[in-house]
GROMACS .gro file of C-alpha atoms in nm:
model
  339
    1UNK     CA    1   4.294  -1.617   9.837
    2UNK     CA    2   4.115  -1.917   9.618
    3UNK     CA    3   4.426  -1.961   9.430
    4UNK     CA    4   4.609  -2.142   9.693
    5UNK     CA    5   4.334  -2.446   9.654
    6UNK     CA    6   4.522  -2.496   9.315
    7UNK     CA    7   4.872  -2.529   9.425
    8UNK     CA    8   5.061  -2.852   9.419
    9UNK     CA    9   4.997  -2.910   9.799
   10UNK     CA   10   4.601  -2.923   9.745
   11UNK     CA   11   4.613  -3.121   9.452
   12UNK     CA   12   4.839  -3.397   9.632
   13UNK     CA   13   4.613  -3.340   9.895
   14UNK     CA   14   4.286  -3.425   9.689
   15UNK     CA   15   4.427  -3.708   9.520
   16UNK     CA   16   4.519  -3.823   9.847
   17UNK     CA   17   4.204  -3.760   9.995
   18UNK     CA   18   4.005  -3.957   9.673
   19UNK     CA   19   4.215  -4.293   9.781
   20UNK     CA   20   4.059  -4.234  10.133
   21UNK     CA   21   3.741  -4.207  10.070
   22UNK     CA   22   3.732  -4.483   9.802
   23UNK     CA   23   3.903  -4.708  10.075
   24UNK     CA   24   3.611  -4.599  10.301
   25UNK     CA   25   3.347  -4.584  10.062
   26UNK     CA   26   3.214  -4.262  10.230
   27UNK     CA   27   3.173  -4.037   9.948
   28UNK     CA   28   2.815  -4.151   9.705
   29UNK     CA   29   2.588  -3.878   9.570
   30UNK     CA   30   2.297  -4.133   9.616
   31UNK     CA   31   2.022  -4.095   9.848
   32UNK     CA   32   1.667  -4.144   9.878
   33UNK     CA   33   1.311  -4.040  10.025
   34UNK     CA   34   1.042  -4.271  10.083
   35UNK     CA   35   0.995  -4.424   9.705
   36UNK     CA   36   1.259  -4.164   9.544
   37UNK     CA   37   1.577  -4.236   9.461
   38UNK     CA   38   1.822  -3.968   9.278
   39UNK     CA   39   2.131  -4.026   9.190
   40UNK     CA   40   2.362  -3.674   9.024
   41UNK     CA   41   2.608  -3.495   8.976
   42UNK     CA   42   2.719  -3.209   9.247
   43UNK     CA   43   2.687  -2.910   9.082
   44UNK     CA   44   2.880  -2.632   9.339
   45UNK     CA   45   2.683  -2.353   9.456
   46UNK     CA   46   2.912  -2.140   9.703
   47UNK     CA   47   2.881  -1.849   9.548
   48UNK     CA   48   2.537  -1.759   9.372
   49UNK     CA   49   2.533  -1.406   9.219
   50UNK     CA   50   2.220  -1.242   9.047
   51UNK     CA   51   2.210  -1.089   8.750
   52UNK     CA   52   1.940  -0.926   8.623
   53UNK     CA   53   1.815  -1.040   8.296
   54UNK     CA   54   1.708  -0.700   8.128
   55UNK     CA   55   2.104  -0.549   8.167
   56UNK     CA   56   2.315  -0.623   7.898
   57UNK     CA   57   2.601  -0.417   8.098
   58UNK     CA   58   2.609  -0.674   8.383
   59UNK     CA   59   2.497  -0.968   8.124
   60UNK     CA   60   2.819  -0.897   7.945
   61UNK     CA   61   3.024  -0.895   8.280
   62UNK     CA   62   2.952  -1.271   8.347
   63UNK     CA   63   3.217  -1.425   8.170
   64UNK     CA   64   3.488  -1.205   8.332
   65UNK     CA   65   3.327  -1.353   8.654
   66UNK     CA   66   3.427  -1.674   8.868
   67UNK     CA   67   3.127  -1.741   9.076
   68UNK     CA   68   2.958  -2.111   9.084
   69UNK     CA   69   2.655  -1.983   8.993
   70UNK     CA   70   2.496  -1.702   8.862
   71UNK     CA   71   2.144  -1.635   8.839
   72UNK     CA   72   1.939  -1.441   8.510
   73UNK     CA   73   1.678  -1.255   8.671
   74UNK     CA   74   1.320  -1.203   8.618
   75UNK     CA   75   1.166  -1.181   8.961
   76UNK     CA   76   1.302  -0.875   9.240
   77UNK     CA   77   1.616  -0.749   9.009
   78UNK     CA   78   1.399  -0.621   8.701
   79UNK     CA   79   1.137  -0.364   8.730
   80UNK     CA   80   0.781  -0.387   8.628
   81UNK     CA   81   0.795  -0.231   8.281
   82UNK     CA   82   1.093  -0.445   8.225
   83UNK     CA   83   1.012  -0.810   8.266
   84UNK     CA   84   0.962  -0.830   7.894
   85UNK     CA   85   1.296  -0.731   7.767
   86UNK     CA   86   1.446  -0.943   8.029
   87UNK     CA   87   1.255  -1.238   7.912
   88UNK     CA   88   1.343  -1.169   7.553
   89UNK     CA   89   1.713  -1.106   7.678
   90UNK     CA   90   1.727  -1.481   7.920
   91UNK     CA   91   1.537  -1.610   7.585
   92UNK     CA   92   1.871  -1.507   7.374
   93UNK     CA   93   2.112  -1.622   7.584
   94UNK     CA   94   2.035  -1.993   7.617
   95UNK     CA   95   1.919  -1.979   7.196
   96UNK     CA   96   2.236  -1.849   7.078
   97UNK     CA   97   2.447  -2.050   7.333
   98UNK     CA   98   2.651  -1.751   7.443
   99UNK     CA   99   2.765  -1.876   7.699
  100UNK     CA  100   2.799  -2.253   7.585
  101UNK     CA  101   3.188  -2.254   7.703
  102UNK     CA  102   3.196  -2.141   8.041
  103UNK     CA  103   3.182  -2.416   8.298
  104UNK     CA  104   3.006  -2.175   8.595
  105UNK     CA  105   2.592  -2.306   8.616
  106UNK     CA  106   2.377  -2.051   8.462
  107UNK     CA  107   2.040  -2.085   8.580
  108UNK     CA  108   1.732  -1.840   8.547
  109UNK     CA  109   1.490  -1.715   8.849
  110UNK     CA  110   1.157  -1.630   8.701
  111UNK     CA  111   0.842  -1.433   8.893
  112UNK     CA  112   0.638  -1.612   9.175
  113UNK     CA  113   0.335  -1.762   9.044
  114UNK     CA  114   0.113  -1.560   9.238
  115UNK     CA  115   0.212  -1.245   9.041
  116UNK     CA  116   0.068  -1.383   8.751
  117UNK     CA  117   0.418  -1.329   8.576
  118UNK     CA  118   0.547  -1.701   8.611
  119UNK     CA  119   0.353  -1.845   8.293
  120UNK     CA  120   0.539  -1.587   8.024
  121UNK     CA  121   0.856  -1.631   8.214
  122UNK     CA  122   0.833  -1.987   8.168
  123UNK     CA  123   0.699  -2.010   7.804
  124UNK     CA  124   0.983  -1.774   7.729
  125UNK     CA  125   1.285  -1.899   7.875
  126UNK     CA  126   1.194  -2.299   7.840
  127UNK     CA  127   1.083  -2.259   7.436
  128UNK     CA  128   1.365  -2.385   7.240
  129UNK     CA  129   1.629  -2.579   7.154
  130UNK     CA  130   1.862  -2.475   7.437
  131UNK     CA  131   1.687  -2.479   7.811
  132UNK     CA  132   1.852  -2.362   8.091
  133UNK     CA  133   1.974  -2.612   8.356
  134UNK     CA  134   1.849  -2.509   8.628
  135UNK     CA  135   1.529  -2.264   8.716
  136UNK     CA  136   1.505  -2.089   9.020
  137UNK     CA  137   1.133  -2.096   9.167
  138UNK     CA  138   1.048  -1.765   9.422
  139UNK     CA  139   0.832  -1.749   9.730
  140UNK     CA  140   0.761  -2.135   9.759
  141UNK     CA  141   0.427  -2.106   9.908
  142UNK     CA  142   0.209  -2.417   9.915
  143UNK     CA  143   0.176  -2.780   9.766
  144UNK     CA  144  -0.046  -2.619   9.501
  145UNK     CA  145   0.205  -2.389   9.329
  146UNK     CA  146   0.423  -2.699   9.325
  147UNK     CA  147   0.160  -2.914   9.140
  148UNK     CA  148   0.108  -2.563   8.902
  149UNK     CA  149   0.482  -2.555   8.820
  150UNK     CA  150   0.506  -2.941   8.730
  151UNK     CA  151   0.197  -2.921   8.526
  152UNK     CA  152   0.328  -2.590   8.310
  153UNK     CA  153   0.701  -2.780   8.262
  154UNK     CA  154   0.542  -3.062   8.128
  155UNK     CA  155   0.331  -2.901   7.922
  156UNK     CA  156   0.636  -2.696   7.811
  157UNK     CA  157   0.900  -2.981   7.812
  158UNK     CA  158   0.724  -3.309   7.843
  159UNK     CA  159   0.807  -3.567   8.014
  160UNK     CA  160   1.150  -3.678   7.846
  161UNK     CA  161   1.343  -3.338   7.946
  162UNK     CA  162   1.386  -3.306   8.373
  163UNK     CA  163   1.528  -2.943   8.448
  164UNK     CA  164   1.699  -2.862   8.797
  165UNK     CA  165   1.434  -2.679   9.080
  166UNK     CA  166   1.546  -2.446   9.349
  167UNK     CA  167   1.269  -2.333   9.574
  168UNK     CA  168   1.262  -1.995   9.776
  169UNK     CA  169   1.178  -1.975  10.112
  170UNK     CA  170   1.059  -1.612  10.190
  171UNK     CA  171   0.782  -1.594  10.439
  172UNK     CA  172   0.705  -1.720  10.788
  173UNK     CA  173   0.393  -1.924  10.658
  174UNK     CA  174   0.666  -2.089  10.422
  175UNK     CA  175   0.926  -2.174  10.670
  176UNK     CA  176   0.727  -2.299  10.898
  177UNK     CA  177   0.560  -2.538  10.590
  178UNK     CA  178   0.924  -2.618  10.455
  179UNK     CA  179   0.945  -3.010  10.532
  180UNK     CA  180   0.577  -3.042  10.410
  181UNK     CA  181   0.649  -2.870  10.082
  182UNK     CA  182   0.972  -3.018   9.981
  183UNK     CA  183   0.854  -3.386  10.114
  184UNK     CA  184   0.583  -3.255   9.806
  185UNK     CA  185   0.824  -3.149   9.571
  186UNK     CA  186   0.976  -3.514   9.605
  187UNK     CA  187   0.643  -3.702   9.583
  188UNK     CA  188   0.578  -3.481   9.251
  189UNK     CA  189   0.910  -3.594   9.123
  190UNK     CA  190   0.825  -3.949   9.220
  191UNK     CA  191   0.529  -3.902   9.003
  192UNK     CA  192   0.735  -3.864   8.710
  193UNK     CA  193   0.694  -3.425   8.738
  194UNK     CA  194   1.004  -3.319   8.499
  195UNK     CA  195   1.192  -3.186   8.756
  196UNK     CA  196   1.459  -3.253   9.051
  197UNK     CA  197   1.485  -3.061   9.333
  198UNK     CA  198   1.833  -2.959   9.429
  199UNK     CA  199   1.842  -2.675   9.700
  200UNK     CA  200   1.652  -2.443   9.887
  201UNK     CA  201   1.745  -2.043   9.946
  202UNK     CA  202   1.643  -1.880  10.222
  203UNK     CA  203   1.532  -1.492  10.075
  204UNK     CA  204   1.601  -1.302  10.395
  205UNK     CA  205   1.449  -0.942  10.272
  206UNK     CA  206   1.078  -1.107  10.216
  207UNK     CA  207   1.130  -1.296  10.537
  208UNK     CA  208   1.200  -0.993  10.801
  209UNK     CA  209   0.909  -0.787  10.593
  210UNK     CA  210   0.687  -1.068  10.683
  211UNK     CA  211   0.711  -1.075  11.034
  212UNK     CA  212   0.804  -0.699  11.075
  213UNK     CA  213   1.207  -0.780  11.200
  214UNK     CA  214   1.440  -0.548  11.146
  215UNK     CA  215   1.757  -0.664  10.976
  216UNK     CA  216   2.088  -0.596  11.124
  217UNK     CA  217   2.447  -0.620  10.998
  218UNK     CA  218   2.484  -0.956  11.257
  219UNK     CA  219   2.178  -1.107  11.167
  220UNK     CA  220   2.097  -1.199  11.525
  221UNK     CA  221   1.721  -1.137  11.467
  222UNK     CA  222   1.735  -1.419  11.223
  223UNK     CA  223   1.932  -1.688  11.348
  224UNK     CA  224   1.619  -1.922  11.444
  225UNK     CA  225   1.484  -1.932  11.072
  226UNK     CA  226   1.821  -1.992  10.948
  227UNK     CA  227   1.892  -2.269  11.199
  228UNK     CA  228   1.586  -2.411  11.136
  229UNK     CA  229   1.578  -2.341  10.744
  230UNK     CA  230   1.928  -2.509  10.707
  231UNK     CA  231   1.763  -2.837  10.920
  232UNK     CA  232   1.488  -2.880  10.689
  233UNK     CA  233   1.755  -2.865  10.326
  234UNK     CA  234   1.984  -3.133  10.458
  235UNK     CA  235   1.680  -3.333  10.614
  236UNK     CA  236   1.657  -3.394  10.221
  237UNK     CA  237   1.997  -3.371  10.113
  238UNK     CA  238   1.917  -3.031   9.947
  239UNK     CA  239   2.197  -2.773   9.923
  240UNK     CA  240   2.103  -2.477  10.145
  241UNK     CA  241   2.192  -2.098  10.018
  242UNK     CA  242   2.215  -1.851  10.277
  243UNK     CA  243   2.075  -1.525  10.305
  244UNK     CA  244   2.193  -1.207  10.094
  245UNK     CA  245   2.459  -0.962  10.304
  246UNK     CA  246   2.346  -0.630  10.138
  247UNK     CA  247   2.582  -0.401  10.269
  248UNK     CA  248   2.870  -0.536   9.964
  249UNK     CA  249   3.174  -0.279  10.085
  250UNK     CA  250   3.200  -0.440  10.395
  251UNK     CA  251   3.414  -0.730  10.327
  252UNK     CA  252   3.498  -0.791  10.619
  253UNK     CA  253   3.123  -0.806  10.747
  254UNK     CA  254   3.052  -1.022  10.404
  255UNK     CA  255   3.311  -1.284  10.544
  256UNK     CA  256   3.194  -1.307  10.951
  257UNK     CA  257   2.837  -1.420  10.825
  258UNK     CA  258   2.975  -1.605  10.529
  259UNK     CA  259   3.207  -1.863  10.776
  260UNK     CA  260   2.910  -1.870  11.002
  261UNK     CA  261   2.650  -1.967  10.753
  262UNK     CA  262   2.904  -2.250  10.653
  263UNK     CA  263   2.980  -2.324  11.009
  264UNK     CA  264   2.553  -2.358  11.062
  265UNK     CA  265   2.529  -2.632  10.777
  266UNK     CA  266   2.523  -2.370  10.474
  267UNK     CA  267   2.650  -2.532  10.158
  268UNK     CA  268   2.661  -2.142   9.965
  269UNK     CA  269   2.539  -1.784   9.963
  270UNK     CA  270   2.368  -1.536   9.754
  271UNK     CA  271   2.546  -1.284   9.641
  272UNK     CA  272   2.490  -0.916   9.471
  273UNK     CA  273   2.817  -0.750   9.386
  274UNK     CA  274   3.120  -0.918   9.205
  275UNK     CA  275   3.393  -0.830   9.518
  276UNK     CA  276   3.143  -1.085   9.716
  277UNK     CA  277   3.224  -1.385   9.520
  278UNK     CA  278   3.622  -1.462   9.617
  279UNK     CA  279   3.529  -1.429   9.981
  280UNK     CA  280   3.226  -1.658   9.992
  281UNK     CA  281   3.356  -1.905   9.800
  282UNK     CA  282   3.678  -1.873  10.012
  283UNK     CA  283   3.416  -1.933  10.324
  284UNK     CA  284   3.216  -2.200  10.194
  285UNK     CA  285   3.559  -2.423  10.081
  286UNK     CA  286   3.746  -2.634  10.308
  287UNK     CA  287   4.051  -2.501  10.423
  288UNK     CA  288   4.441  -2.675  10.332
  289UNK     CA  289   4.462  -2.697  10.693
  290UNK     CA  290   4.124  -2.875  10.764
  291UNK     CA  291   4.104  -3.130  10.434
  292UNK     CA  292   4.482  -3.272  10.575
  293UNK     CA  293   4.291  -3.267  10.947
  294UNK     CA  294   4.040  -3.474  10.770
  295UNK     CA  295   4.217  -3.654  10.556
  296UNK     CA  296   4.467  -3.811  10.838
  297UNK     CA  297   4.192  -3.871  11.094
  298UNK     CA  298   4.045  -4.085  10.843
  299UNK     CA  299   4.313  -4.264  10.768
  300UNK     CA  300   4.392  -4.311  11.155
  301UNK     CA  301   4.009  -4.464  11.198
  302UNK     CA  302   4.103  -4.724  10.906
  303UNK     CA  303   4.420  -4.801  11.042
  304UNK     CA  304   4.255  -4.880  11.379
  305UNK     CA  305   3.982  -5.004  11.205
  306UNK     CA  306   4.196  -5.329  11.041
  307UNK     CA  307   4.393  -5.322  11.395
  308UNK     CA  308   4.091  -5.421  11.575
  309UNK     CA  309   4.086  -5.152  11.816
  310UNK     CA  310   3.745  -4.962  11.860
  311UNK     CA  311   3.796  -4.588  12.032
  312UNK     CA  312   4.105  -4.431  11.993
  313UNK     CA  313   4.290  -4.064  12.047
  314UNK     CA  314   4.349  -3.819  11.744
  315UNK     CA  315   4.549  -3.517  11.825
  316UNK     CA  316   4.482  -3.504  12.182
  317UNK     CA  317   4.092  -3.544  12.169
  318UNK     CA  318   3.901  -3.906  12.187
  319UNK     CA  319   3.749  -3.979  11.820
  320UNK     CA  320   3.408  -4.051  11.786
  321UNK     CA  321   3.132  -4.088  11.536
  322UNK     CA  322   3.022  -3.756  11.507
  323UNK     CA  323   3.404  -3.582  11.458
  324UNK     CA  324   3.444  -3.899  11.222
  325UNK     CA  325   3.106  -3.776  11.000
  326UNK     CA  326   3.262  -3.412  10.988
  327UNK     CA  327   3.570  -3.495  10.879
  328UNK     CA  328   3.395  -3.683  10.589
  329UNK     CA  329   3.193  -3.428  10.527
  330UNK     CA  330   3.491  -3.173  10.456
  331UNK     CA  331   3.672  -3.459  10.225
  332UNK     CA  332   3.316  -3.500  10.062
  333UNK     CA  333   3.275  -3.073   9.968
  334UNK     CA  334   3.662  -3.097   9.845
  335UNK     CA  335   3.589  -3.358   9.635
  336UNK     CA  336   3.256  -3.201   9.484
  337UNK     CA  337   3.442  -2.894   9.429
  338UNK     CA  338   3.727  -3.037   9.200
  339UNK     CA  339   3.512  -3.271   8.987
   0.00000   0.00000   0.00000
């Protein structure tokens, strides 16, 4: 299904949509909050598979794979008596650089840091030459664990090194906290913490234990928290990951949720089984038919733009600001994804 983005059509497309939004200068990946200003690179994250870090079997597999992302696991995937080997294993990876030539992010989740795990994940996995990119940090609680985490990664990396953050949001107390905590996480990395925040995931599992919900193939019982989880990630330009669809035969189920998380504001999902990752990366791209949509209502607005004209008609339906934002939105995720 992916490989149609690479035919001849999408590429003209693309190139054709990277004069448009140069004409219109729409596309930056600049923004700011209160004294912060980051400017980076889009790293994609439609599809974010774990894998957990004490099985070699799976470890082995990842190269084979074509996910965005992929996560080495220390946290939920690796069992108690375990979380030493998988260390050692996440440890080996990054010093021997086996995966140096793949282009997918590989990024490690280590334990919360109120299981008392978090400090040998960390001295493990960030002590050496070759650091992960990106660490994943689990059950985001309060302000404190945030100033815990900056203090251990400077310890560990000083200053000079800044490694990618994404935060888990697990619990009611945590959703509810979300804009206080990441408007935290910014202020830290104002401060100089050696860190950037990049996304947020929402772990759906923790979340319906919390409040006692039962989960359900259509989600319905969560569509509140998600609504209100994805508001909070693009409040602050963070990429939002969507919950985890366990049951991975039902593709068809896997592909429902996946077009409505990216209808809601979703940006990727989690993923736990390699047959997820063509069909929520599918979900989570534009569509040929929708980047040419975009690409020509764009072009209309400039046209009428230099014509003087203010409102005008696009396929049948009045054009306004909000349909103009969408469209470069969708011109915006097709550009990120073929960097």
């Amino acid at each position: 299904m992916l490989n149609m983005l690479r035919t001849n059509t999408v590429v003209k497309t693309i190139s054709s949509m990277r004069r448009c939004l140069a004409q219109s200068q729409l596309y930056t990946r600049s923004y700011s909050d209160g004294n912060v200003n980051v400017t980076k690179k889009y790293t994609p994250r439609r599809a974010m598979m774990y894998v957990p870090g004490n099985d070699w079997k799976k470890i082995n597999k990842i190269p084979s794979l074509k996910a965005d992302s992929f996560i080495l696991d220390c946290e939920d995937g690796v069992a108690l008596n375990r979380k030493e080997e998988a260390r050692n294993n996440i440890k080996k990876i990054f010093q021997e650089q086996m995966f140096s030539e793949w282009k997918s992010e590989l990024s490690v989740r280590v334990n919360s840091i109120d299981s008392g795990l978090c400090k040998a994940d960390l001295e493990a996995v960030l002590k050496g030459p070759i650091l992960p990119s990106t660490l994943h940090l689990p059950k985001m609680e309060s302000k404190n664990q945030l100033d815990w985490l900056a203090q251990e990664l400077e310890s560990l990396l000083g200053k000079e090194h800044n490694i990618k953050l994404i935060v888990f949001v697990e619990s009611a107390r945590s959703l509810l906290d979300m804009k206080e905590l990441i408007q935290h996480g910014f202020t830290l990395m104002n401060q100089g913490a050696p860190f950037t925040l990049e996304a947020a995931i929402f772990g759906s599992d923790d979340f319906c234990a919390d409040i006692g919900a039962t989960r359900t193939p259509e989600a319905k019982e969560l569509l509140y928290s998600r609504q209100y989880f994805v508001t909070c990630a693009k409040a602050y330009r963070l990429q939002a990951i969507d919950l985890v669809y366990i049951n991975f035969k039902d593709i068809d189920g896997l592909f429902r949720q996946s077009v409505e998380g990216a209808q809601m504001g979703f940006t990727g999902k989690q993923v736990i089984h390699p047959s997820q990752i063509e069909v929520v990366q599918q979900a989570f791209s534009p569509s040929i038919e929708k980047m040419q949509w975009a690409r020509e209502l764009i072009q209309s607005f400039e046209a009428h733009q230099q014509s003087g004209k203010g409102a005008f008609t696009f396929h049948g339906h009045m054009i306004d600001m909000p349909l103009l934002l969408q469209a470069r939105n969708i011109l915006q995720m097709a550009e990120n994804l073929n960097q």
